[in-house]
Each structure stands twice: as C-alpha cells, then as structure tokens.
mmCIF file of C-alpha atoms and ligand atoms in Angstrom:
data_model
loop_
_atom_site.group_PDB
_atom_site.id
_atom_site.type_symbol
_atom_site.label_atom_id
_atom_site.label_comp_id
_atom_site.label_asym_id
_atom_site.label_seq_id
_atom_site.Cartn_x
_atom_site.Cartn_y
_atom_site.Cartn_z
ATOM 1 C CA MET A 30 12.501 -29.635 22.744
ATOM 2 C CA GLY A 31 13.002 -31.113 19.262
ATOM 3 C CA PRO A 32 10.198 -32.553 17.141
ATOM 4 C CA PHE A 33 7.760 -34.682 19.149
ATOM 5 C CA PRO A 34 8.711 -38.375 18.761
ATOM 6 C CA ILE A 35 6.521 -40.758 16.792
ATOM 7 C CA THR A 36 5.769 -43.964 18.692
ATOM 8 C CA LEU A 37 5.340 -47.351 17.037
ATOM 9 C CA THR A 38 1.591 -47.306 17.711
ATOM 10 C CA ARG A 39 1.132 -43.815 16.315
ATOM 11 C CA HIS A 40 3.153 -44.670 13.222
ATOM 12 C CA ILE A 41 1.001 -47.713 12.484
ATOM 13 C CA LEU A 42 -2.261 -45.889 13.176
ATOM 14 C CA GLN A 43 -1.205 -43.068 10.845
ATOM 15 C CA ALA A 44 -0.307 -45.547 8.105
ATOM 16 C CA GLN A 45 -3.634 -47.332 8.594
ATOM 17 C CA ALA A 46 -5.644 -44.147 8.364
ATOM 18 C CA ALA A 47 -5.212 -44.562 4.598
ATOM 19 C CA TYR A 48 -7.252 -47.800 4.779
ATOM 20 C CA PRO A 49 -10.896 -47.205 5.676
ATOM 21 C CA GLY A 50 -11.432 -50.858 6.647
ATOM 22 C CA ALA A 51 -8.608 -50.940 9.204
ATOM 23 C CA THR A 52 -9.810 -51.951 12.658
ATOM 24 C CA GLY A 53 -6.727 -51.160 14.745
ATOM 25 C CA GLU A 54 -6.060 -54.860 15.305
ATOM 26 C CA PHE A 55 -2.826 -54.779 13.371
ATOM 27 C CA SER A 56 -1.511 -51.935 15.500
ATOM 28 C CA ALA A 57 -2.534 -53.913 18.606
ATOM 29 C CA LEU A 58 -0.672 -56.933 17.255
ATOM 30 C CA MET A 59 2.493 -54.899 16.685
ATOM 31 C CA ALA A 60 2.188 -53.383 20.158
ATOM 32 C CA GLN A 61 2.073 -56.920 21.608
ATOM 33 C CA ILE A 62 5.174 -57.920 19.631
ATOM 34 C CA GLY A 63 6.813 -54.786 21.015
ATOM 35 C CA LEU A 64 5.784 -55.804 24.536
ATOM 36 C CA ALA A 65 7.254 -59.290 24.121
ATOM 37 C CA GLY A 66 10.444 -57.617 22.879
ATOM 38 C CA LYS A 67 10.617 -55.373 25.954
ATOM 39 C CA MET A 68 10.188 -58.381 28.243
ATOM 40 C CA ILE A 69 12.892 -60.350 26.429
ATOM 41 C CA ALA A 70 15.232 -57.334 26.438
ATOM 42 C CA SER A 71 14.652 -56.895 30.147
ATOM 43 C CA ASP A 72 15.636 -60.529 30.824
ATOM 44 C CA LEU A 73 18.664 -60.285 28.540
ATOM 45 C CA ARG A 74 19.941 -57.203 30.324
ATOM 46 C CA ARG A 75 20.034 -59.032 33.670
ATOM 47 C CA ALA A 76 20.732 -62.538 32.351
ATOM 48 C CA GLY A 77 24.114 -62.942 34.026
ATOM 49 C CA LEU A 78 22.617 -62.042 37.407
ATOM 50 C CA ILE A 79 19.535 -64.245 37.578
ATOM 51 C CA ASN A 80 20.803 -67.682 36.530
ATOM 52 C CA ILE A 81 19.190 -67.814 33.092
ATOM 53 C CA LEU A 82 22.341 -68.338 31.011
ATOM 54 C CA GLY A 83 23.412 -71.706 29.631
ATOM 55 C CA TYR A 84 21.478 -74.727 28.425
ATOM 56 C CA THR A 85 18.284 -76.414 29.588
ATOM 57 C CA GLY A 86 19.640 -79.876 28.747
ATOM 58 C CA ASP A 87 16.957 -80.429 26.058
ATOM 59 C CA THR A 88 17.224 -80.408 22.267
ATOM 60 C CA ASN A 89 14.594 -78.785 20.043
ATOM 61 C CA VAL A 90 12.876 -80.190 16.948
ATOM 62 C CA GLN A 91 15.872 -79.140 14.832
ATOM 63 C CA GLY A 92 18.194 -81.210 17.040
ATOM 64 C CA GLU A 93 19.812 -78.094 18.495
ATOM 65 C CA ALA A 94 20.660 -77.699 22.179
ATOM 66 C CA VAL A 95 18.113 -75.390 23.806
ATOM 67 C CA LYS A 96 19.319 -72.443 25.859
ATOM 68 C CA LYS A 97 17.324 -71.386 28.899
ATOM 69 C CA LEU A 98 16.752 -68.066 27.195
ATOM 70 C CA ASP A 99 15.403 -69.747 24.025
ATOM 71 C CA GLU A 100 12.698 -71.260 26.175
ATOM 72 C CA ILE A 101 12.039 -68.101 28.175
ATOM 73 C CA ALA A 102 11.724 -65.976 25.022
ATOM 74 C CA ASN A 103 9.395 -68.522 23.433
ATOM 75 C CA GLU A 104 7.213 -68.641 26.532
ATOM 76 C CA ILE A 105 7.005 -64.838 26.640
ATOM 77 C CA PHE A 106 5.553 -64.802 23.117
ATOM 78 C CA VAL A 107 3.038 -67.535 23.933
ATOM 79 C CA LYS A 108 1.879 -65.740 27.097
ATOM 80 C CA VAL A 109 1.670 -62.348 25.398
ATOM 81 C CA PHE A 110 -0.607 -63.739 22.677
ATOM 82 C CA GLN A 111 -2.818 -66.020 24.791
ATOM 83 C CA HIS A 112 -6.178 -64.339 25.375
ATOM 84 C CA SER A 113 -5.056 -61.409 23.211
ATOM 85 C CA GLY A 114 -7.947 -61.803 20.780
ATOM 86 C CA LEU A 115 -5.454 -61.144 17.974
ATOM 87 C CA VAL A 116 -3.736 -64.340 16.928
ATOM 88 C CA CYS A 117 -5.201 -67.817 16.664
ATOM 89 C CA ALA A 118 -2.040 -69.787 15.872
ATOM 90 C CA LEU A 119 1.611 -69.498 16.771
ATOM 91 C CA ALA A 120 4.531 -71.378 15.219
ATOM 92 C CA SER A 121 8.013 -71.098 16.659
ATOM 93 C CA GLU A 122 11.488 -72.494 16.217
ATOM 94 C CA GLU A 123 11.205 -73.817 19.764
ATOM 95 C CA MET A 124 7.876 -75.652 19.352
ATOM 96 C CA GLU A 125 7.677 -78.833 17.339
ATOM 97 C CA LYS A 126 4.046 -78.224 16.420
ATOM 98 C CA PRO A 127 2.194 -74.932 16.059
ATOM 99 C CA VAL A 128 0.070 -73.881 19.016
ATOM 100 C CA LYS A 129 -3.582 -73.023 18.346
ATOM 101 C CA LEU A 130 -5.109 -70.395 20.594
ATOM 102 C CA GLU A 131 -8.701 -71.486 20.805
ATOM 103 C CA GLU A 132 -9.686 -68.601 23.059
ATOM 104 C CA ASN A 133 -8.791 -66.164 20.253
ATOM 105 C CA TRP A 134 -10.957 -67.866 17.625
ATOM 106 C CA PRO A 135 -12.811 -66.640 15.591
ATOM 107 C CA LYS A 136 -11.893 -63.052 16.454
ATOM 108 C CA GLY A 137 -8.115 -63.375 15.942
ATOM 109 C CA LYS A 138 -7.367 -62.474 12.334
ATOM 110 C CA TYR A 139 -3.681 -63.293 12.396
ATOM 111 C CA MET A 140 -1.181 -66.112 12.721
ATOM 112 C CA LEU A 141 2.354 -65.499 13.933
ATOM 113 C CA LEU A 142 5.526 -67.420 13.111
ATOM 114 C CA TYR A 143 8.663 -66.519 15.008
ATOM 115 C CA ASP A 144 12.198 -67.262 16.028
ATOM 116 C CA PRO A 145 11.978 -66.172 19.665
ATOM 117 C CA LEU A 146 15.702 -65.830 20.220
ATOM 118 C CA ASP A 147 17.934 -65.635 17.201
ATOM 119 C CA GLY A 148 21.674 -66.057 17.635
ATOM 120 C CA SER A 149 21.253 -67.758 20.987
ATOM 121 C CA SER A 150 24.900 -68.867 21.061
ATOM 122 C CA ASN A 151 25.484 -65.195 21.891
ATOM 123 C CA THR A 152 23.551 -65.273 25.160
ATOM 124 C CA ASP A 153 26.426 -66.354 27.369
ATOM 125 C CA VAL A 154 28.897 -63.832 25.963
ATOM 126 C CA ASN A 155 26.836 -60.624 26.017
ATOM 127 C CA MET A 156 26.684 -60.288 22.249
ATOM 128 C CA PRO A 157 23.692 -59.169 20.136
ATOM 129 C CA LEU A 158 20.550 -61.255 19.857
ATOM 130 C CA GLY A 159 17.300 -60.944 17.989
ATOM 131 C CA THR A 160 13.705 -62.071 17.543
ATOM 132 C CA ILE A 161 12.351 -62.555 14.020
ATOM 133 C CA PHE A 162 8.628 -62.601 13.208
ATOM 134 C CA SER A 163 6.305 -63.204 10.295
ATOM 135 C CA VAL A 164 2.611 -62.281 10.322
ATOM 136 C CA LEU A 165 0.018 -64.107 8.220
ATOM 137 C CA ARG A 166 -3.666 -63.398 7.863
ATOM 138 C CA PHE A 167 -6.167 -66.038 8.941
ATOM 139 C CA GLU A 168 -9.577 -65.826 7.369
ATOM 140 C CA GLY A 169 -11.229 -67.459 10.356
ATOM 141 C CA LYS A 170 -13.576 -69.692 8.420
ATOM 142 C CA GLY A 171 -14.195 -73.260 9.474
ATOM 143 C CA GLY A 172 -12.493 -73.339 12.844
ATOM 144 C CA LEU A 173 -8.920 -72.985 13.997
ATOM 145 C CA PRO A 174 -6.226 -73.007 11.307
ATOM 146 C CA SER A 175 -4.661 -76.332 10.406
ATOM 147 C CA ASP A 176 -0.859 -76.675 10.565
ATOM 148 C CA ALA A 177 -0.836 -76.588 6.754
ATOM 149 C CA GLU A 178 -2.440 -73.127 6.769
ATOM 150 C CA LEU A 179 0.666 -71.754 8.500
ATOM 151 C CA VAL A 180 2.937 -73.047 5.759
ATOM 152 C CA ARG A 181 2.576 -70.292 3.173
ATOM 153 C CA VAL A 182 4.665 -68.672 0.477
ATOM 154 C CA GLY A 183 6.515 -65.544 1.679
ATOM 155 C CA THR A 184 4.560 -63.176 -0.573
ATOM 156 C CA GLU A 185 1.512 -63.915 1.618
ATOM 157 C CA GLN A 186 3.100 -62.351 4.694
ATOM 158 C CA VAL A 187 1.064 -59.301 5.696
ATOM 159 C CA ALA A 188 3.865 -58.012 7.878
ATOM 160 C CA ALA A 189 7.281 -59.077 9.060
ATOM 161 C CA GLY A 190 10.201 -57.802 11.018
ATOM 162 C CA TYR A 191 12.643 -58.329 13.817
ATOM 163 C CA LEU A 192 13.730 -57.073 17.166
ATOM 164 C CA MET A 193 17.399 -56.624 17.781
ATOM 165 C CA TYR A 194 18.826 -56.584 21.275
ATOM 166 C CA GLY A 195 22.120 -54.774 20.851
ATOM 167 C CA SER A 196 23.545 -51.681 22.432
ATOM 168 C CA SER A 197 19.964 -50.496 22.071
ATOM 169 C CA THR A 198 16.816 -52.516 21.465
ATOM 170 C CA MET A 199 15.351 -51.896 18.030
ATOM 171 C CA LEU A 200 12.217 -53.034 16.275
ATOM 172 C CA VAL A 201 12.216 -53.019 12.484
ATOM 173 C CA TYR A 202 9.049 -53.940 10.631
ATOM 174 C CA THR A 203 7.297 -53.762 7.326
ATOM 175 C CA ALA A 204 3.622 -54.074 6.529
ATOM 176 C CA GLY A 205 4.328 -53.826 2.808
ATOM 177 C CA HIS A 206 4.765 -50.044 2.684
ATOM 178 C CA GLY A 207 8.466 -49.647 3.307
ATOM 179 C CA ALA A 208 10.645 -50.817 6.174
ATOM 180 C CA HIS A 209 10.753 -48.720 9.323
ATOM 181 C CA GLY A 210 12.993 -48.853 12.371
ATOM 182 C CA PHE A 211 12.161 -47.889 15.965
ATOM 183 C CA THR A 212 14.516 -47.602 18.899
ATOM 184 C CA LEU A 213 13.287 -48.480 22.371
ATOM 185 C CA ASP A 214 13.674 -45.445 24.594
ATOM 186 C CA PRO A 215 14.247 -47.088 27.973
ATOM 187 C CA GLY A 216 13.305 -43.856 29.764
ATOM 188 C CA VAL A 217 9.742 -43.755 28.429
ATOM 189 C CA GLY A 218 9.436 -47.477 27.650
ATOM 190 C CA GLU A 219 8.263 -46.808 24.097
ATOM 191 C CA TYR A 220 9.592 -47.642 20.650
ATOM 192 C CA LEU A 221 10.256 -44.333 18.910
ATOM 193 C CA LEU A 222 10.656 -43.907 15.178
ATOM 194 C CA SER A 223 14.368 -43.558 14.436
ATOM 195 C CA HIS A 224 14.749 -44.966 10.904
ATOM 196 C CA GLU A 225 11.791 -44.133 8.670
ATOM 197 C CA HIS A 226 11.641 -45.644 5.163
ATOM 198 C CA ILE A 227 14.968 -47.440 5.287
ATOM 199 C CA ARG A 228 16.621 -47.595 1.860
ATOM 200 C CA MET A 229 19.542 -49.956 1.381
ATOM 201 C CA PRO A 230 22.502 -48.967 -0.769
ATOM 202 C CA ALA A 231 22.329 -50.855 -4.095
ATOM 203 C CA LYS A 232 25.794 -52.235 -3.321
ATOM 204 C CA GLY A 233 27.857 -52.398 -0.152
ATOM 205 C CA LYS A 234 31.347 -53.274 1.029
ATOM 206 C CA VAL A 235 30.599 -55.701 3.858
ATOM 207 C CA TYR A 236 30.066 -59.454 3.758
ATOM 208 C CA ALA A 237 28.797 -61.589 6.618
ATOM 209 C CA THR A 238 29.151 -65.352 6.596
ATOM 210 C CA ASN A 239 30.532 -68.173 8.736
ATOM 211 C CA GLU A 240 33.686 -68.683 6.735
ATOM 212 C CA GLY A 241 34.681 -71.565 8.978
ATOM 213 C CA ASN A 242 32.380 -73.576 6.718
ATOM 214 C CA TYR A 243 34.326 -72.631 3.551
ATOM 215 C CA HIS A 244 35.428 -76.188 2.809
ATOM 216 C CA LYS A 245 31.836 -77.432 3.044
ATOM 217 C CA TRP A 246 30.625 -75.004 0.354
ATOM 218 C CA PRO A 247 30.126 -75.764 -3.339
ATOM 219 C CA ALA A 248 32.788 -74.299 -5.645
ATOM 220 C CA GLY A 249 30.613 -71.387 -6.857
ATOM 221 C CA THR A 250 30.069 -70.122 -3.313
ATOM 222 C CA GLN A 251 33.782 -70.480 -2.539
ATOM 223 C CA ARG A 252 34.654 -68.500 -5.683
ATOM 224 C CA TYR A 253 32.203 -65.752 -4.716
ATOM 225 C CA VAL A 254 33.741 -65.274 -1.280
ATOM 226 C CA ASP A 255 37.258 -65.443 -2.792
ATOM 227 C CA TYR A 256 36.142 -62.695 -5.196
ATOM 228 C CA LEU A 257 34.888 -60.490 -2.343
ATOM 229 C CA LYS A 258 38.303 -60.740 -0.705
ATOM 230 C CA THR A 259 40.316 -60.027 -3.842
ATOM 231 C CA GLN A 260 41.590 -56.484 -4.287
ATOM 232 C CA ASP A 261 40.430 -54.732 -7.459
ATOM 233 C CA SER A 262 41.723 -51.611 -9.181
ATOM 234 C CA ASP A 263 38.747 -49.311 -8.480
ATOM 235 C CA GLY A 264 38.732 -49.750 -4.707
ATOM 236 C CA GLU A 265 35.408 -51.639 -4.508
ATOM 237 C CA ARG A 266 37.085 -54.765 -3.117
ATOM 238 C CA PRO A 267 38.142 -56.307 -0.817
ATOM 239 C CA TYR A 268 34.965 -56.282 1.234
ATOM 240 C CA SER A 269 35.165 -56.138 5.029
ATOM 241 C CA GLY A 270 34.074 -59.253 6.875
ATOM 242 C CA ARG A 271 31.620 -58.749 9.763
ATOM 243 C CA TYR A 272 29.863 -61.696 11.415
ATOM 244 C CA SER A 273 28.256 -61.709 14.833
ATOM 245 C CA GLY A 274 26.579 -65.137 14.755
ATOM 246 C CA CYS A 275 23.179 -63.450 15.083
ATOM 247 C CA LEU A 276 21.332 -63.363 11.765
ATOM 248 C CA ALA A 277 19.077 -60.472 12.805
ATOM 249 C CA ALA A 278 22.063 -58.347 13.867
ATOM 250 C CA ASP A 279 24.131 -59.212 10.797
ATOM 251 C CA VAL A 280 21.228 -58.452 8.463
ATOM 252 C CA HIS A 281 20.522 -55.252 10.402
ATOM 253 C CA ARG A 282 24.046 -53.983 9.711
ATOM 254 C CA ILE A 283 23.587 -54.763 6.030
ATOM 255 C CA LEU A 284 20.100 -53.263 5.897
ATOM 256 C CA LEU A 285 21.492 -49.955 7.114
ATOM 257 C CA GLY A 286 24.925 -49.948 5.478
ATOM 258 C CA GLY A 287 24.684 -52.315 2.492
ATOM 259 C CA GLY A 288 26.503 -55.527 1.624
ATOM 260 C CA VAL A 289 25.627 -59.189 1.708
ATOM 261 C CA TYR A 290 24.864 -61.888 4.290
ATOM 262 C CA LEU A 291 25.079 -65.497 3.267
ATOM 263 C CA TYR A 292 24.329 -68.781 4.954
ATOM 264 C CA PRO A 293 24.711 -70.880 1.845
ATOM 265 C CA ALA A 294 23.948 -74.443 0.908
ATOM 266 C CA GLU A 295 26.672 -76.905 1.827
ATOM 267 C CA THR A 296 27.715 -79.782 -0.401
ATOM 268 C CA ASP A 297 26.402 -82.326 2.115
ATOM 269 C CA LYS A 298 23.576 -80.095 3.377
ATOM 270 C CA PRO A 299 21.933 -78.500 0.340
ATOM 271 C CA GLU A 300 19.059 -77.128 2.439
ATOM 272 C CA GLY A 301 21.438 -74.879 4.422
ATOM 273 C CA LYS A 302 20.853 -74.050 8.078
ATOM 274 C CA LEU A 303 18.377 -71.227 8.398
ATOM 275 C CA ARG A 304 14.643 -71.690 8.608
ATOM 276 C CA LEU A 305 12.438 -70.424 5.777
ATOM 277 C CA LEU A 306 9.216 -69.477 7.534
ATOM 278 C CA TYR A 307 10.490 -67.592 10.578
ATOM 279 C CA GLU A 308 14.013 -66.513 9.588
ATOM 280 C CA ALA A 309 14.459 -66.153 5.818
ATOM 281 C CA ASN A 310 10.929 -65.101 4.768
ATOM 282 C CA PRO A 311 10.470 -62.236 7.251
ATOM 283 C CA LEU A 312 13.965 -60.864 6.697
ATOM 284 C CA ALA A 313 13.497 -61.163 2.933
ATOM 285 C CA MET A 314 10.302 -59.100 3.143
ATOM 286 C CA VAL A 315 12.028 -56.379 5.197
ATOM 287 C CA VAL A 316 15.075 -56.262 2.933
ATOM 288 C CA GLU A 317 13.005 -56.197 -0.265
ATOM 289 C CA GLN A 318 10.887 -53.377 1.144
ATOM 290 C CA ALA A 319 14.136 -51.471 1.649
ATOM 291 C CA GLY A 320 15.220 -52.052 -1.970
ATOM 292 C CA GLY A 321 17.379 -55.133 -1.348
ATOM 293 C CA ARG A 322 17.143 -58.716 -2.524
ATOM 294 C CA ALA A 323 16.977 -62.174 -0.947
ATOM 295 C CA SER A 324 17.449 -65.516 -2.627
ATOM 296 C CA THR A 325 18.681 -69.055 -2.197
ATOM 297 C CA GLY A 326 21.329 -68.201 -4.774
ATOM 298 C CA VAL A 327 19.039 -69.760 -7.354
ATOM 299 C CA GLU A 328 15.492 -68.529 -6.673
ATOM 300 C CA PRO A 329 13.915 -65.675 -4.720
ATOM 301 C CA ILE A 330 13.202 -66.570 -1.081
ATOM 302 C CA LEU A 331 9.727 -65.058 -1.298
ATOM 303 C CA SER A 332 8.646 -67.315 -4.136
ATOM 304 C CA ILE A 333 9.475 -70.624 -2.449
ATOM 305 C CA LYS A 334 6.398 -72.780 -1.876
ATOM 306 C CA PRO A 335 7.133 -74.298 1.525
ATOM 307 C CA LYS A 336 6.188 -77.775 2.632
ATOM 308 C CA ALA A 337 6.908 -77.763 6.358
ATOM 309 C CA VAL A 338 6.968 -75.352 9.282
ATOM 310 C CA HIS A 339 10.613 -75.975 10.137
ATOM 311 C CA GLN A 340 11.896 -76.215 6.569
ATOM 312 C CA ARG A 341 15.446 -74.921 6.039
ATOM 313 C CA VAL A 342 16.728 -72.874 3.155
ATOM 314 C CA PRO A 343 20.045 -71.479 1.868
ATOM 315 C CA LEU A 344 20.051 -67.681 2.222
ATOM 316 C CA VAL A 345 21.817 -64.891 0.341
ATOM 317 C CA ILE A 346 20.412 -61.530 1.409
ATOM 318 C CA GLY A 347 21.425 -57.911 1.168
ATOM 319 C CA SER A 348 22.044 -55.148 -1.343
ATOM 320 C CA ARG A 349 20.450 -55.830 -4.697
ATOM 321 C CA GLU A 350 23.638 -55.806 -6.789
ATOM 322 C CA ASP A 351 25.614 -57.817 -4.254
ATOM 323 C CA VAL A 352 22.995 -60.565 -4.183
ATOM 324 C CA GLU A 353 22.842 -60.596 -8.005
ATOM 325 C CA ILE A 354 26.624 -61.046 -8.205
ATOM 326 C CA ALA A 355 26.454 -63.855 -5.627
ATOM 327 C CA GLU A 356 23.728 -65.556 -7.698
ATOM 328 C CA GLY A 357 25.970 -65.350 -10.774
ATOM 329 C CA PHE A 358 28.740 -67.214 -8.966
ATOM 330 C CA ILE A 359 26.463 -69.736 -7.255
ATOM 331 C CA GLN A 360 24.712 -70.569 -10.537
ATOM 332 C CA GLY A 361 28.081 -70.818 -12.294
ATOM 333 C CA HIS A 362 27.478 -67.974 -14.800
ATOM 334 C CA ARG A 363 30.590 -66.226 -13.606
ATOM 335 C CA THR A 364 33.831 -67.287 -12.049
ATOM 336 C CA SER A 365 35.605 -63.990 -11.400
HETATM 337 P P1 LIG B 416 19.188 -69.605 16.337
HETATM 338 O O1 LIG B 416 19.953 -69.083 17.509
HETATM 339 O O2 LIG B 416 17.787 -69.037 16.267
HETATM 340 O O3 LIG B 416 19.231 -71.095 16.190
HETATM 341 O O4 LIG B 416 19.814 -68.997 15.014
HETATM 342 C C1 LIG B 416 21.194 -69.097 14.799
HETATM 343 C C2 LIG B 416 21.450 -68.812 13.359
HETATM 344 C C3 LIG B 416 21.641 -67.376 13.007
HETATM 345 O O5 LIG B 416 21.283 -66.430 13.928
HETATM 346 C C4 LIG B 416 23.098 -67.237 12.714
HETATM 347 O O6 LIG B 416 23.318 -66.400 11.643
HETATM 348 C C5 LIG B 416 23.531 -68.616 12.431
HETATM 349 O O7 LIG B 416 22.608 -69.496 12.997
HETATM 350 C C6 LIG B 416 24.855 -68.890 13.033
HETATM 351 O O8 LIG B 416 25.233 -70.161 12.697
HETATM 352 P P2 LIG B 416 26.769 -70.592 12.781
HETATM 353 O O9 LIG B 416 27.076 -70.766 14.226
HETATM 354 O O10 LIG B 416 26.783 -71.876 12.002
HETATM 355 O O11 LIG B 416 27.570 -69.503 12.110
HETATM 356 MN MN1 LIG B 417 17.654 -68.016 14.452
HETATM 357 MN MN1 LIG B 418 16.303 -69.156 17.789
#
C-alpha cells in the first residue's frame, strides 16, 4: 500500500489546527459542498437514463433557458444546506433572490453564493460540467443577512472553489492558503487529495475563448487573439485553442497547465456574459492563490465593488504573464 490518502475533511482539519479559534464549522461546510457535488455527479452520470436531460421550459433571471439539471443541481444545494446550521443565506444563478435560511440563524456563520451547474449546454452531449462556489462570512448580528450583505467585493471571500464533473469528479478549493485539488474516489466515496498547492505556470500555450464572437469584440481583444495565433520565431506562439463551453473545466485546464481563458466584453455588451459573484470572483480567488491573475482586462476582478447579485463582468483569467499581455492589448498599450 502506498501512502495513506488524505481526505478533504482531514486536509481542512489539519490546516485549521494552526488556528486556535477554529470550530470545525468550515470543514463541515466544505464537507456539505462535497456532498452536494457527489449528488450532482451521481445524477449527471445517469442523466441520459432517467429523463433529466433537456429544458424545463422556463427562463431564469438572466433570461437564459433553464435545463432540468440546472434546477436539480440548484435544489440539491438548497436541500443540503437547509437545517445544516452552517449557512444562513444562499444566492444562486438559478434563484432570482437570495434564500435566507432562518433555521440556521444565528448559528450559521457563512453565506454561500454558487453557480449550481456551470456549462449546462454540455448536459445533453456528455461533456464536462461544473459547480462554482464562493463562501462569505456572516457576522450574525441583527438578524438574517440582507440581500445587500451578500454583494461583497471578492477580497472578502473566505473560501472559494469549484467542482468539475469530467472523466473524474474533482473539487478544487482555496481558503486563502493555496489552492488544493481533490479527486473523488468513487470506490470509497471520498474526495482524496490529488493536487496539493497547485502552482500555475507563469505563462502557458493554451487559450480558451468562444471565438465565434470575434466580430462582436472590441479591436484590442481581436488583436490579442490574432497575436496568440500568429507564429513567432522563438516557438512560443501560436497558442493552442481549447474551449469546452464549461468555464470551470476550461479554467481547470489552465490552472493545471497554464494559459488564458477569456470571456471578454463585447462592443454592444460591455458587461460581458459571466457573473461576478458566483463565477468570476471564486475562480479569481483560486487562480490567484495558485499564482495566476484575473481581471476584466482593465481592473482586477477581486477589487470590483459589486452592486447586484447577478451582475456580469468581462473575464480574462489564467497565467500571470498571459493575463498581463491580454490587458496590454485590451487597454490599447500594445498592438502586436
Ligand atoms: P452557465 O451554464 O452556468 O450559464 O455558464 C455558461 C458559461 C460558462 O460556463 C461558459 O464558459 C460560457 O458560458 C459559454 O458561453 P458561450 O456558449 O457563449 O461560449
Ligand atoms: Mn456558469
Ligand atoms: Mn449555471
């Protein structure tokens, strides 16, 4: 037998041993996120057999058609955190207004914002999917949190991460002390540490973007992607294009191998597509903890003062040098 595996719970408890005030609630919270992930993964694995593919017929608050699995994944998170004693508010891509969990007040110290199923166009074609989550602290004074208390700058996240349902199910999280990856061992039903202290290469050779939108992009963004595709003399370019349509999966590839993901501003849609509080902020925290960088092209994602739960934001995320070069093009400081 090789070295004894480190489970998610043990990893968090060991990290928390350094903090005398830690109560174990954070490790319980992460275990519950892991449980929701196992339940979603279990549904995804059988989705084609149990009539849960396709659309519900409804549209969500963002005006997007809701897949049955979007709703199922959202419901799993709500059920897992009801009566958990851990979280007193939940905000999700699939819920117009945050849900307050009265039964968890005042004990529940945390608030959770999440994208229950990321990349849901992939459900019907057996491609990767994800769940993205952001954890905020709630001080518990003066009753349940207001909606405004959930709308916080990314530097206030106490933890963040994502699940990725690919050829294996992985959970990657940070609590501000590095980014760590766990692979679900289906045999024992536990997340086991497989990628400790992930460090991103400072520069990569992969870019991920929906290039079908090229003609909607401002000139600086177009020039940047043209640049990535242009051959240079030292073999650093052209970059390889890789795009799955699942942000969590595309960022996961870049987190491990380096490169850049962009869902940029469009000329007629300067706010971009992705959501700040439960897509960009948590992934930015993970990537920065691994030595990478995340910005709108103009300002760091984690310094944006948000105004609304479902606010959108342009996103350029990945290896530090790649994101800096992208910013140069987007801001017009460089053209080649
Ligand atoms: P969601 O399924 O949660 O709405 O997220 C979809 C996002 C993201 O995962 C992906 O990178 C992007 O939208 C894909 O958009 P395009 O189809 O425009 O490329
Ligand atoms: Mn998403
Ligand atoms: Mn989603």
